[in-house]
Amino acid sequence: LAAAVADQVLAARELAKVTVPRLADVMAVDLLDRPRSGGAAGGPQPGRAVLRRAALRAVPDDGGTARGTCVGEAVVCPAGSPPARCLATARPLLYDTAEPGIAEWAALDPCAGWLRASGTRSLLVVPLVAGSGTLGVALFGRTRRRESFGPEDVRLAEEFAAKAAACIEQARAEAPARGTAPLRHGLLPHPLPDQAALEITTRCLPAAAGAGGDWFDVIPLSGARVALVAGDVAGRGFRASATVGRLRTAVRTLADVDLPADELLAHLDDLVLRLAADESSADPATETAGGIGTTCLYAVYDPVSRRCAAARAGHPPPAVVTPDGAVRLLDVPAGPPLGMGGPPFEAVETELPEGSLLALCANGPSEPHGHAVGRALDGVYGAPDRPAPSLDSVCDRVITELAGHRPDDHHALLLARTRALRGDRVACWELEHEPTVVSRARRYVGDQLSAWGLEEAAYTTELIVSELVTNAIRYGGPPVRLRLLRPGSRLICEVYDAGGSTPHMRRARIFDEGGRGLLLVAQLAERWGTRHERTGKTVWAEQTPDAQTPDAL
């Protein structure tokens, strides 16, 4: 907020610089910490006012005039003083400092020391009025060397004060946006996570009126899949940013256990309801408590099957551009916003050709935004003879189009171009449900790694596969499938079985004959976990072959 305060002081100093000596010999600007509604002439007697001095200037300034209250210090104006009266009436007031009341105030009030030091004879007090109310007062003084202020001087002072008040109000309005900008920047994925399934680029244009609650995320999942998330939280400022942080953490936690899109939104809906209940009990007057009315779109892309599963809670559907340039909105059933209750969420799954473009707009719960993204993409891909531009240029053109329609709103856009994990990077085997198949699975893995040129990773990978296949046969049910994936520089081992039990790692005691398998997998792999399917489960382990050395085991 220091930058916003500095801007207010700068506006006050500019007012002083413009008006001294053109209009006055000496002047001061005193600001309220909060705007107040102006009174009317003839209203109640003004009370004591506390302001803060933002500027003090005199010509010639020999240092004596400015010995009063320093810039930034509090200015206490007693009831009946010129500044207090001006704040109460919200009208310019003209005084002769020779008047008994004004002379007494100038002699007794330490904050009026600059009047005495400059020898001010004529005093003009003008309110700084903007749309939000009265922001403070500007005090202009003339010495005996010049004529007293006249009607034309009052008009000119009001004009200067109005322009300064507009600048000060703008600086105050930008303070929440500046305060939340670093927080919201930290809540967005930066840099984007390393993954091989999608080529991704993003753009984020903050609103001038304050940081909104629009957000997006990119989450690598098991099996080389990637989750794309876009959402919007009601409100602005720190409250919206805090809710975004809670939701992003919750989505990442739920995604880590590989929940389907519709189930993930259902859990997220329960979380928002609990947050709303907690905040409402603490403050019954709280609006949009806990993020009620928040929207979210959750999509998962699998580069092996080239299928995308998506579900949405009050959010516009993603736009899809196929490699031939055709633009459409993905037909995802519309669920209610989070925290609103209603029917369960529904996920839809569709196959996307390699090179398709997914566009997720994280702005607002209204349906027209989805169509606005589609229209913007139509403008890029509409001409059949136009070559497909780069993803960055597409993102720039789409975000510019969206900002042109609603320049005062916050806009966040995520574009993802799909890639496919080709057959030469995937190997899959059906295994019999019997213990003797473990040695055969190790042989399958060794042969495949030799074909991929990863012989140095064979020892570690065969140990991992042995443990996973053994657990599937011992505790799971048929069918059992083994799959190796080679996305980018990573190597992923997956073993599927039809059993529903979730394997848990435990610490084996000294005389236990088993219980060390998953502990060994966790030590050999960089990551491992369990992914539940509609029927059965997949236990997976991920490693980077270049980092594997048998001597380190």
PDB file of N, CA and C in Angstrom, residues 187-258:
ATOM      1  N   LEU A 187      -0.398 -17.261  -6.467  1.00  0.00           N
ATOM      2  CA  LEU A 187      -1.376 -18.337  -6.487  1.00  0.00           C
ATOM      3  C   LEU A 187      -1.513 -18.975  -7.857  1.00  0.00           C
ATOM      4  N   LEU A 188      -0.966 -18.342  -8.895  1.00  0.00           N
ATOM      5  CA  LEU A 188      -1.030 -18.903 -10.233  1.00  0.00           C
ATOM      6  C   LEU A 188       0.223 -19.729 -10.495  1.00  0.00           C
ATOM      7  N   PRO A 189       0.107 -20.778 -11.340  1.00  0.00           N
ATOM      8  CA  PRO A 189       1.282 -21.626 -11.608  1.00  0.00           C
ATOM      9  C   PRO A 189       2.353 -20.863 -12.367  1.00  0.00           C
ATOM     10  N   HIS A 190       3.498 -20.663 -11.730  1.00  0.00           N
ATOM     11  CA  HIS A 190       4.586 -19.919 -12.362  1.00  0.00           C
ATOM     12  C   HIS A 190       5.915 -20.409 -11.798  1.00  0.00           C
ATOM     13  N   PRO A 191       6.745 -21.053 -12.647  1.00  0.00           N
ATOM     14  CA  PRO A 191       6.475 -21.362 -14.053  1.00  0.00           C
ATOM     15  C   PRO A 191       5.531 -22.549 -14.187  1.00  0.00           C
ATOM     16  N   LEU A 192       5.073 -22.799 -15.415  1.00  0.00           N
ATOM     17  CA  LEU A 192       4.159 -23.918 -15.648  1.00  0.00           C
ATOM     18  C   LEU A 192       4.888 -25.233 -15.382  1.00  0.00           C
ATOM     19  N   PRO A 193       4.188 -26.219 -14.813  1.00  0.00           N
ATOM     20  CA  PRO A 193       4.848 -27.484 -14.478  1.00  0.00           C
ATOM     21  C   PRO A 193       5.317 -28.225 -15.712  1.00  0.00           C
ATOM     22  N   ASP A 194       6.362 -29.021 -15.533  1.00  0.00           N
ATOM     23  CA  ASP A 194       6.924 -29.808 -16.623  1.00  0.00           C
ATOM     24  C   ASP A 194       6.033 -31.011 -16.889  1.00  0.00           C
ATOM     25  N   GLN A 195       5.564 -31.144 -18.117  1.00  0.00           N
ATOM     26  CA  GLN A 195       4.742 -32.283 -18.517  1.00  0.00           C
ATOM     27  C   GLN A 195       4.822 -32.408 -20.036  1.00  0.00           C
ATOM     28  N   ALA A 196       4.485 -33.601 -20.552  1.00  0.00           N
ATOM     29  CA  ALA A 196       4.655 -33.876 -21.974  1.00  0.00           C
ATOM     30  C   ALA A 196       3.345 -33.994 -22.729  1.00  0.00           C
ATOM     31  N   ALA A 197       2.209 -33.918 -22.055  1.00  0.00           N
ATOM     32  CA  ALA A 197       0.935 -34.177 -22.707  1.00  0.00           C
ATOM     33  C   ALA A 197       0.393 -32.979 -23.469  1.00  0.00           C
ATOM     34  N   LEU A 198       0.728 -31.764 -23.036  1.00  0.00           N
ATOM     35  CA  LEU A 198       0.133 -30.565 -23.600  1.00  0.00           C
ATOM     36  C   LEU A 198       1.193 -29.485 -23.781  1.00  0.00           C
ATOM     37  N   GLU A 199       1.046 -28.713 -24.851  1.00  0.00           N
ATOM     38  CA  GLU A 199       1.782 -27.460 -25.001  1.00  0.00           C
ATOM     39  C   GLU A 199       0.883 -26.349 -24.466  1.00  0.00           C
ATOM     40  N   ILE A 200       1.350 -25.612 -23.465  1.00  0.00           N
ATOM     41  CA  ILE A 200       0.478 -24.696 -22.724  1.00  0.00           C
ATOM     42  C   ILE A 200       1.046 -23.289 -22.739  1.00  0.00           C
ATOM     43  N   THR A 201       0.157 -22.327 -22.880  1.00  0.00           N
ATOM     44  CA  THR A 201       0.515 -20.927 -22.681  1.00  0.00           C
ATOM     45  C   THR A 201      -0.648 -20.233 -21.987  1.00  0.00           C
ATOM     46  N   THR A 202      -0.354 -19.197 -21.217  1.00  0.00           N
ATOM     47  CA  THR A 202      -1.376 -18.510 -20.424  1.00  0.00           C
ATOM     48  C   THR A 202      -1.190 -17.002 -20.535  1.00  0.00           C
ATOM     49  N   ARG A 203      -2.276 -16.284 -20.268  1.00  0.00           N
ATOM     50  CA  ARG A 203      -2.247 -14.832 -20.174  1.00  0.00           C
ATOM     51  C   ARG A 203      -3.146 -14.413 -19.019  1.00  0.00           C
ATOM     52  N   CYS A 204      -2.763 -13.324 -18.341  1.00  0.00           N
ATOM     53  CA  CYS A 204      -3.544 -12.822 -17.215  1.00  0.00           C
ATOM     54  C   CYS A 204      -3.505 -11.302 -17.257  1.00  0.00           C
ATOM     55  N   LEU A 205      -4.674 -10.657 -17.408  1.00  0.00           N
ATOM     56  CA  LEU A 205      -4.790  -9.203 -17.421  1.00  0.00           C
ATOM     57  C   LEU A 205      -5.582  -8.775 -16.194  1.00  0.00           C
ATOM     58  N   PRO A 206      -4.957  -8.123 -15.199  1.00  0.00           N
ATOM     59  CA  PRO A 206      -5.686  -7.705 -13.999  1.00  0.00           C
ATOM     60  C   PRO A 206      -6.608  -6.539 -14.289  1.00  0.00           C
ATOM     61  N   ALA A 207      -7.680  -6.446 -13.509  1.00  0.00           N
ATOM     62  CA  ALA A 207      -8.617  -5.337 -13.637  1.00  0.00           C
ATOM     63  C   ALA A 207      -8.075  -4.110 -12.932  1.00  0.00           C
ATOM     64  N   ALA A 208      -8.459  -2.933 -13.452  1.00  0.00           N
ATOM     65  CA  ALA A 208      -7.995  -1.689 -12.837  1.00  0.00           C
ATOM     66  C   ALA A 208      -8.666  -1.432 -11.498  1.00  0.00           C
ATOM     67  N   ALA A 209      -9.868  -2.002 -11.298  1.00  0.00           N
ATOM     68  CA  ALA A 209     -10.630  -1.714 -10.078  1.00  0.00           C
ATOM     69  C   ALA A 209     -10.257  -2.612  -8.917  1.00  0.00           C
ATOM     70  N   GLY A 210      -9.265  -3.463  -9.084  1.00  0.00           N
ATOM     71  CA  GLY A 210      -8.885  -4.344  -7.990  1.00  0.00           C
ATOM     72  C   GLY A 210      -8.800  -5.773  -8.464  1.00  0.00           C
ATOM     73  N   ALA A 211      -7.979  -6.562  -7.791  1.00  0.00           N
ATOM     74  CA  ALA A 211      -7.768  -7.938  -8.190  1.00  0.00           C
ATOM     75  C   ALA A 211      -9.039  -8.744  -8.010  1.00  0.00           C
ATOM     76  N   GLY A 212      -9.401  -9.471  -9.060  1.00  0.00           N
ATOM     77  CA  GLY A 212     -10.584 -10.318  -8.987  1.00  0.00           C
ATOM     78  C   GLY A 212     -10.227 -11.703  -8.505  1.00  0.00           C
ATOM     79  N   GLY A 213     -11.205 -12.607  -8.598  1.00  0.00           N
ATOM     80  CA  GLY A 213     -11.001 -13.961  -8.116  1.00  0.00           C
ATOM     81  C   GLY A 213     -10.835 -14.981  -9.217  1.00  0.00           C
ATOM     82  N   ASP A 214     -10.412 -14.567 -10.408  1.00  0.00           N
ATOM     83  CA  ASP A 214     -10.223 -15.491 -11.513  1.00  0.00           C
ATOM     84  C   ASP A 214      -8.876 -16.204 -11.352  1.00  0.00           C
ATOM     85  N   TRP A 215      -8.854 -17.499 -11.631  1.00  0.00           N
ATOM     86  CA  TRP A 215      -7.625 -18.268 -11.451  1.00  0.00           C
ATOM     87  C   TRP A 215      -7.627 -19.476 -12.363  1.00  0.00           C
ATOM     88  N   PHE A 216      -6.462 -20.046 -12.574  1.00  0.00           N
ATOM     89  CA  PHE A 216      -6.329 -21.273 -13.346  1.00  0.00           C
ATOM     90  C   PHE A 216      -5.165 -22.061 -12.775  1.00  0.00           C
ATOM     91  N   ASP A 217      -5.073 -23.315 -13.182  1.00  0.00           N
ATOM     92  CA  ASP A 217      -3.987 -24.162 -12.695  1.00  0.00           C
ATOM     93  C   ASP A 217      -3.737 -25.275 -13.690  1.00  0.00           C
ATOM     94  N   VAL A 218      -2.518 -25.799 -13.669  1.00  0.00           N
ATOM     95  CA  VAL A 218      -2.101 -26.933 -14.487  1.00  0.00           C
ATOM     96  C   VAL A 218      -1.478 -27.947 -13.539  1.00  0.00           C
ATOM     97  N   ILE A 219      -2.043 -29.173 -13.491  1.00  0.00           N
ATOM     98  CA  ILE A 219      -1.637 -30.163 -12.494  1.00  0.00           C
ATOM     99  C   ILE A 219      -1.242 -31.459 -13.185  1.00  0.00           C
ATOM    100  N   PRO A 220       0.037 -31.849 -13.193  1.00  0.00           N
ATOM    101  CA  PRO A 220       0.429 -33.153 -13.734  1.00  0.00           C
ATOM    102  C   PRO A 220      -0.158 -34.279 -12.877  1.00  0.00           C
ATOM    103  N   LEU A 221      -0.695 -35.299 -13.543  1.00  0.00           N
ATOM    104  CA  LEU A 221      -1.290 -36.450 -12.868  1.00  0.00           C
ATOM    105  C   LEU A 221      -0.520 -37.711 -13.234  1.00  0.00           C
ATOM    106  N   SER A 222      -0.908 -38.810 -12.632  1.00  0.00           N
ATOM    107  CA  SER A 222      -0.261 -40.084 -12.935  1.00  0.00           C
ATOM    108  C   SER A 222      -0.605 -40.511 -14.364  1.00  0.00           C
ATOM    109  N   GLY A 223       0.212 -41.404 -14.905  1.00  0.00           N
ATOM    110  CA  GLY A 223      -0.055 -41.922 -16.243  1.00  0.00           C
ATOM    111  C   GLY A 223       0.148 -40.900 -17.336  1.00  0.00           C
ATOM    112  N   ALA A 224       0.988 -39.879 -17.105  1.00  0.00           N
ATOM    113  CA  ALA A 224       1.301 -38.828 -18.079  1.00  0.00           C
ATOM    114  C   ALA A 224       0.109 -37.931 -18.370  1.00  0.00           C
ATOM    115  N   ARG A 225      -0.965 -38.035 -17.579  1.00  0.00           N
ATOM    116  CA  ARG A 225      -2.131 -37.181 -17.791  1.00  0.00           C
ATOM    117  C   ARG A 225      -1.906 -35.815 -17.142  1.00  0.00           C
ATOM    118  N   VAL A 226      -2.715 -34.853 -17.567  1.00  0.00           N
ATOM    119  CA  VAL A 226      -2.615 -33.488 -17.051  1.00  0.00           C
ATOM    120  C   VAL A 226      -4.021 -32.962 -16.793  1.00  0.00           C
ATOM    121  N   ALA A 227      -4.199 -32.315 -15.635  1.00  0.00           N
ATOM    122  CA  ALA A 227      -5.467 -31.676 -15.305  1.00  0.00           C
ATOM    123  C   ALA A 227      -5.360 -30.179 -15.562  1.00  0.00           C
ATOM    124  N   LEU A 228      -6.394 -29.615 -16.171  1.00  0.00           N
ATOM    125  CA  LEU A 228      -6.507 -28.192 -16.411  1.00  0.00           C
ATOM    126  C   LEU A 228      -7.670 -27.662 -15.586  1.00  0.00           C
ATOM    127  N   VAL A 229      -7.435 -26.589 -14.850  1.00  0.00           N
ATOM    128  CA  VAL A 229      -8.453 -26.048 -13.948  1.00  0.00           C
ATOM    129  C   VAL A 229      -8.625 -24.562 -14.243  1.00  0.00           C
ATOM    130  N   ALA A 230      -9.868 -24.116 -14.247  1.00  0.00           N
ATOM    131  CA  ALA A 230     -10.174 -22.682 -14.355  1.00  0.00           C
ATOM    132  C   ALA A 230     -11.339 -22.393 -13.425  1.00  0.00           C
ATOM    133  N   GLY A 231     -11.294 -21.233 -12.772  1.00  0.00           N
ATOM    134  CA  GLY A 231     -12.369 -20.902 -11.838  1.00  0.00           C
ATOM    135  C   GLY A 231     -12.488 -19.417 -11.623  1.00  0.00           C
ATOM    136  N   ASP A 232     -13.569 -19.028 -10.972  1.00  0.00           N
ATOM    137  CA  ASP A 232     -13.815 -17.627 -10.651  1.00  0.00           C
ATOM    138  C   ASP A 232     -14.461 -17.559  -9.272  1.00  0.00           C
ATOM    139  N   VAL A 233     -13.916 -16.709  -8.420  1.00  0.00           N
ATOM    140  CA  VAL A 233     -14.427 -16.500  -7.063  1.00  0.00           C
ATOM    141  C   VAL A 233     -15.126 -15.155  -7.013  1.00  0.00           C
ATOM    142  N   ALA A 234     -16.286 -15.113  -6.390  1.00  0.00           N
ATOM    143  CA  ALA A 234     -17.035 -13.870  -6.277  1.00  0.00           C
ATOM    144  C   ALA A 234     -16.259 -12.866  -5.437  1.00  0.00           C
ATOM    145  N   GLY A 235     -16.324 -11.586  -5.834  1.00  0.00           N
ATOM    146  CA  GLY A 235     -15.697 -10.523  -5.063  1.00  0.00           C
ATOM    147  C   GLY A 235     -14.312 -10.177  -5.565  1.00  0.00           C
ATOM    148  N   ARG A 236     -13.686  -9.234  -4.854  1.00  0.00           N
ATOM    149  CA  ARG A 236     -12.355  -8.745  -5.214  1.00  0.00           C
ATOM    150  C   ARG A 236     -11.509  -8.569  -3.961  1.00  0.00           C
ATOM    151  N   GLY A 237     -10.239  -8.285  -4.172  1.00  0.00           N
ATOM    152  CA  GLY A 237      -9.368  -7.941  -3.067  1.00  0.00           C
ATOM    153  C   GLY A 237      -8.818  -9.141  -2.325  1.00  0.00           C
ATOM    154  N   PHE A 238      -8.393  -8.887  -1.072  1.00  0.00           N
ATOM    155  CA  PHE A 238      -7.748  -9.932  -0.271  1.00  0.00           C
ATOM    156  C   PHE A 238      -8.684 -11.094   0.009  1.00  0.00           C
ATOM    157  N   ARG A 239      -9.967 -10.817   0.199  1.00  0.00           N
ATOM    158  CA  ARG A 239     -10.911 -11.890   0.508  1.00  0.00           C
ATOM    159  C   ARG A 239     -10.990 -12.881  -0.657  1.00  0.00           C
ATOM    160  N   ALA A 240     -11.119 -12.352  -1.884  1.00  0.00           N
ATOM    161  CA  ALA A 240     -11.182 -13.231  -3.051  1.00  0.00           C
ATOM    162  C   ALA A 240      -9.874 -13.988  -3.225  1.00  0.00           C
ATOM    163  N   SER A 241      -8.739 -13.323  -3.011  1.00  0.00           N
ATOM    164  CA  SER A 241      -7.439 -13.988  -3.163  1.00  0.00           C
ATOM    165  C   SER A 241      -7.269 -15.104  -2.131  1.00  0.00           C
ATOM    166  N   ALA A 242      -7.735 -14.876  -0.908  1.00  0.00           N
ATOM    167  CA  ALA A 242      -7.640 -15.912   0.123  1.00  0.00           C
ATOM    168  C   ALA A 242      -8.490 -17.124  -0.255  1.00  0.00           C
ATOM    169  N   THR A 243      -9.689 -16.876  -0.800  1.00  0.00           N
ATOM    170  CA  THR A 243     -10.551 -17.989  -1.215  1.00  0.00           C
ATOM    171  C   THR A 243      -9.920 -18.749  -2.369  1.00  0.00           C
ATOM    172  N   VAL A 244      -9.303 -18.028  -3.304  1.00  0.00           N
ATOM    173  CA  VAL A 244      -8.607 -18.688  -4.405  1.00  0.00           C
ATOM    174  C   VAL A 244      -7.519 -19.607  -3.868  1.00  0.00           C
ATOM    175  N   GLY A 245      -6.762 -19.133  -2.882  1.00  0.00           N
ATOM    176  CA  GLY A 245      -5.709 -19.967  -2.309  1.00  0.00           C
ATOM    177  C   GLY A 245      -6.257 -21.245  -1.685  1.00  0.00           C
ATOM    178  N   ARG A 246      -7.374 -21.128  -0.977  1.00  0.00           N
ATOM    179  CA  ARG A 246      -7.988 -22.318  -0.367  1.00  0.00           C
ATOM    180  C   ARG A 246      -8.439 -23.307  -1.438  1.00  0.00           C
ATOM    181  N   LEU A 247      -9.115 -22.787  -2.471  1.00  0.00           N
ATOM    182  CA  LEU A 247      -9.655 -23.673  -3.502  1.00  0.00           C
ATOM    183  C   LEU A 247      -8.537 -24.325  -4.307  1.00  0.00           C
ATOM    184  N   ARG A 248      -7.497 -23.557  -4.629  1.00  0.00           N
ATOM    185  CA  ARG A 248      -6.404 -24.137  -5.409  1.00  0.00           C
ATOM    186  C   ARG A 248      -5.720 -25.250  -4.628  1.00  0.00           C
ATOM    187  N   THR A 249      -5.516 -25.050  -3.335  1.00  0.00           N
ATOM    188  CA  THR A 249      -4.915 -26.095  -2.511  1.00  0.00           C
ATOM    189  C   THR A 249      -5.812 -27.322  -2.456  1.00  0.00           C
ATOM    190  N   ALA A 250      -7.124 -27.097  -2.303  1.00  0.00           N
ATOM    191  CA  ALA A 250      -8.063 -28.223  -2.238  1.00  0.00           C
ATOM    192  C   ALA A 250      -8.088 -28.992  -3.554  1.00  0.00           C
ATOM    193  N   VAL A 251      -8.109 -28.277  -4.687  1.00  0.00           N
ATOM    194  CA  VAL A 251      -8.140 -28.955  -5.985  1.00  0.00           C
ATOM    195  C   VAL A 251      -6.879 -29.791  -6.181  1.00  0.00           C
ATOM    196  N   ARG A 252      -5.721 -29.235  -5.810  1.00  0.00           N
ATOM    197  CA  ARG A 252      -4.482 -29.989  -5.975  1.00  0.00           C
ATOM    198  C   ARG A 252      -4.454 -31.231  -5.076  1.00  0.00           C
ATOM    199  N   THR A 253      -5.006 -31.106  -3.866  1.00  0.00           N
ATOM    200  CA  THR A 253      -5.053 -32.262  -2.961  1.00  0.00           C
ATOM    201  C   THR A 253      -5.969 -33.340  -3.511  1.00  0.00           C
ATOM    202  N   LEU A 254      -7.140 -32.942  -4.004  1.00  0.00           N
ATOM    203  CA  LEU A 254      -8.082 -33.913  -4.554  1.00  0.00           C
ATOM    204  C   LEU A 254      -7.557 -34.519  -5.854  1.00  0.00           C
ATOM    205  N   ALA A 255      -6.871 -33.709  -6.658  1.00  0.00           N
ATOM    206  CA  ALA A 255      -6.317 -34.227  -7.903  1.00  0.00           C
ATOM    207  C   ALA A 255      -5.203 -35.230  -7.630  1.00  0.00           C
ATOM    208  N   ASP A 256      -4.508 -35.062  -6.518  1.00  0.00           N
ATOM    209  CA  ASP A 256      -3.394 -35.948  -6.192  1.00  0.00           C
ATOM    210  C   ASP A 256      -3.855 -37.371  -5.927  1.00  0.00           C
ATOM    211  N   VAL A 257      -5.113 -37.533  -5.511  1.00  0.00           N
ATOM    212  CA  VAL A 257      -5.655 -38.882  -5.295  1.00  0.00           C
ATOM    213  C   VAL A 257      -6.426 -39.355  -6.514  1.00  0.00           C
ATOM    214  N   ASP A 258      -6.302 -38.631  -7.640  1.00  0.00           N
ATOM    215  CA  ASP A 258      -6.847 -39.049  -8.933  1.00  0.00           C
ATOM    216  C   ASP A 258      -8.353 -39.265  -8.907  1.00  0.00           C
TER     217      ASP A 258
END
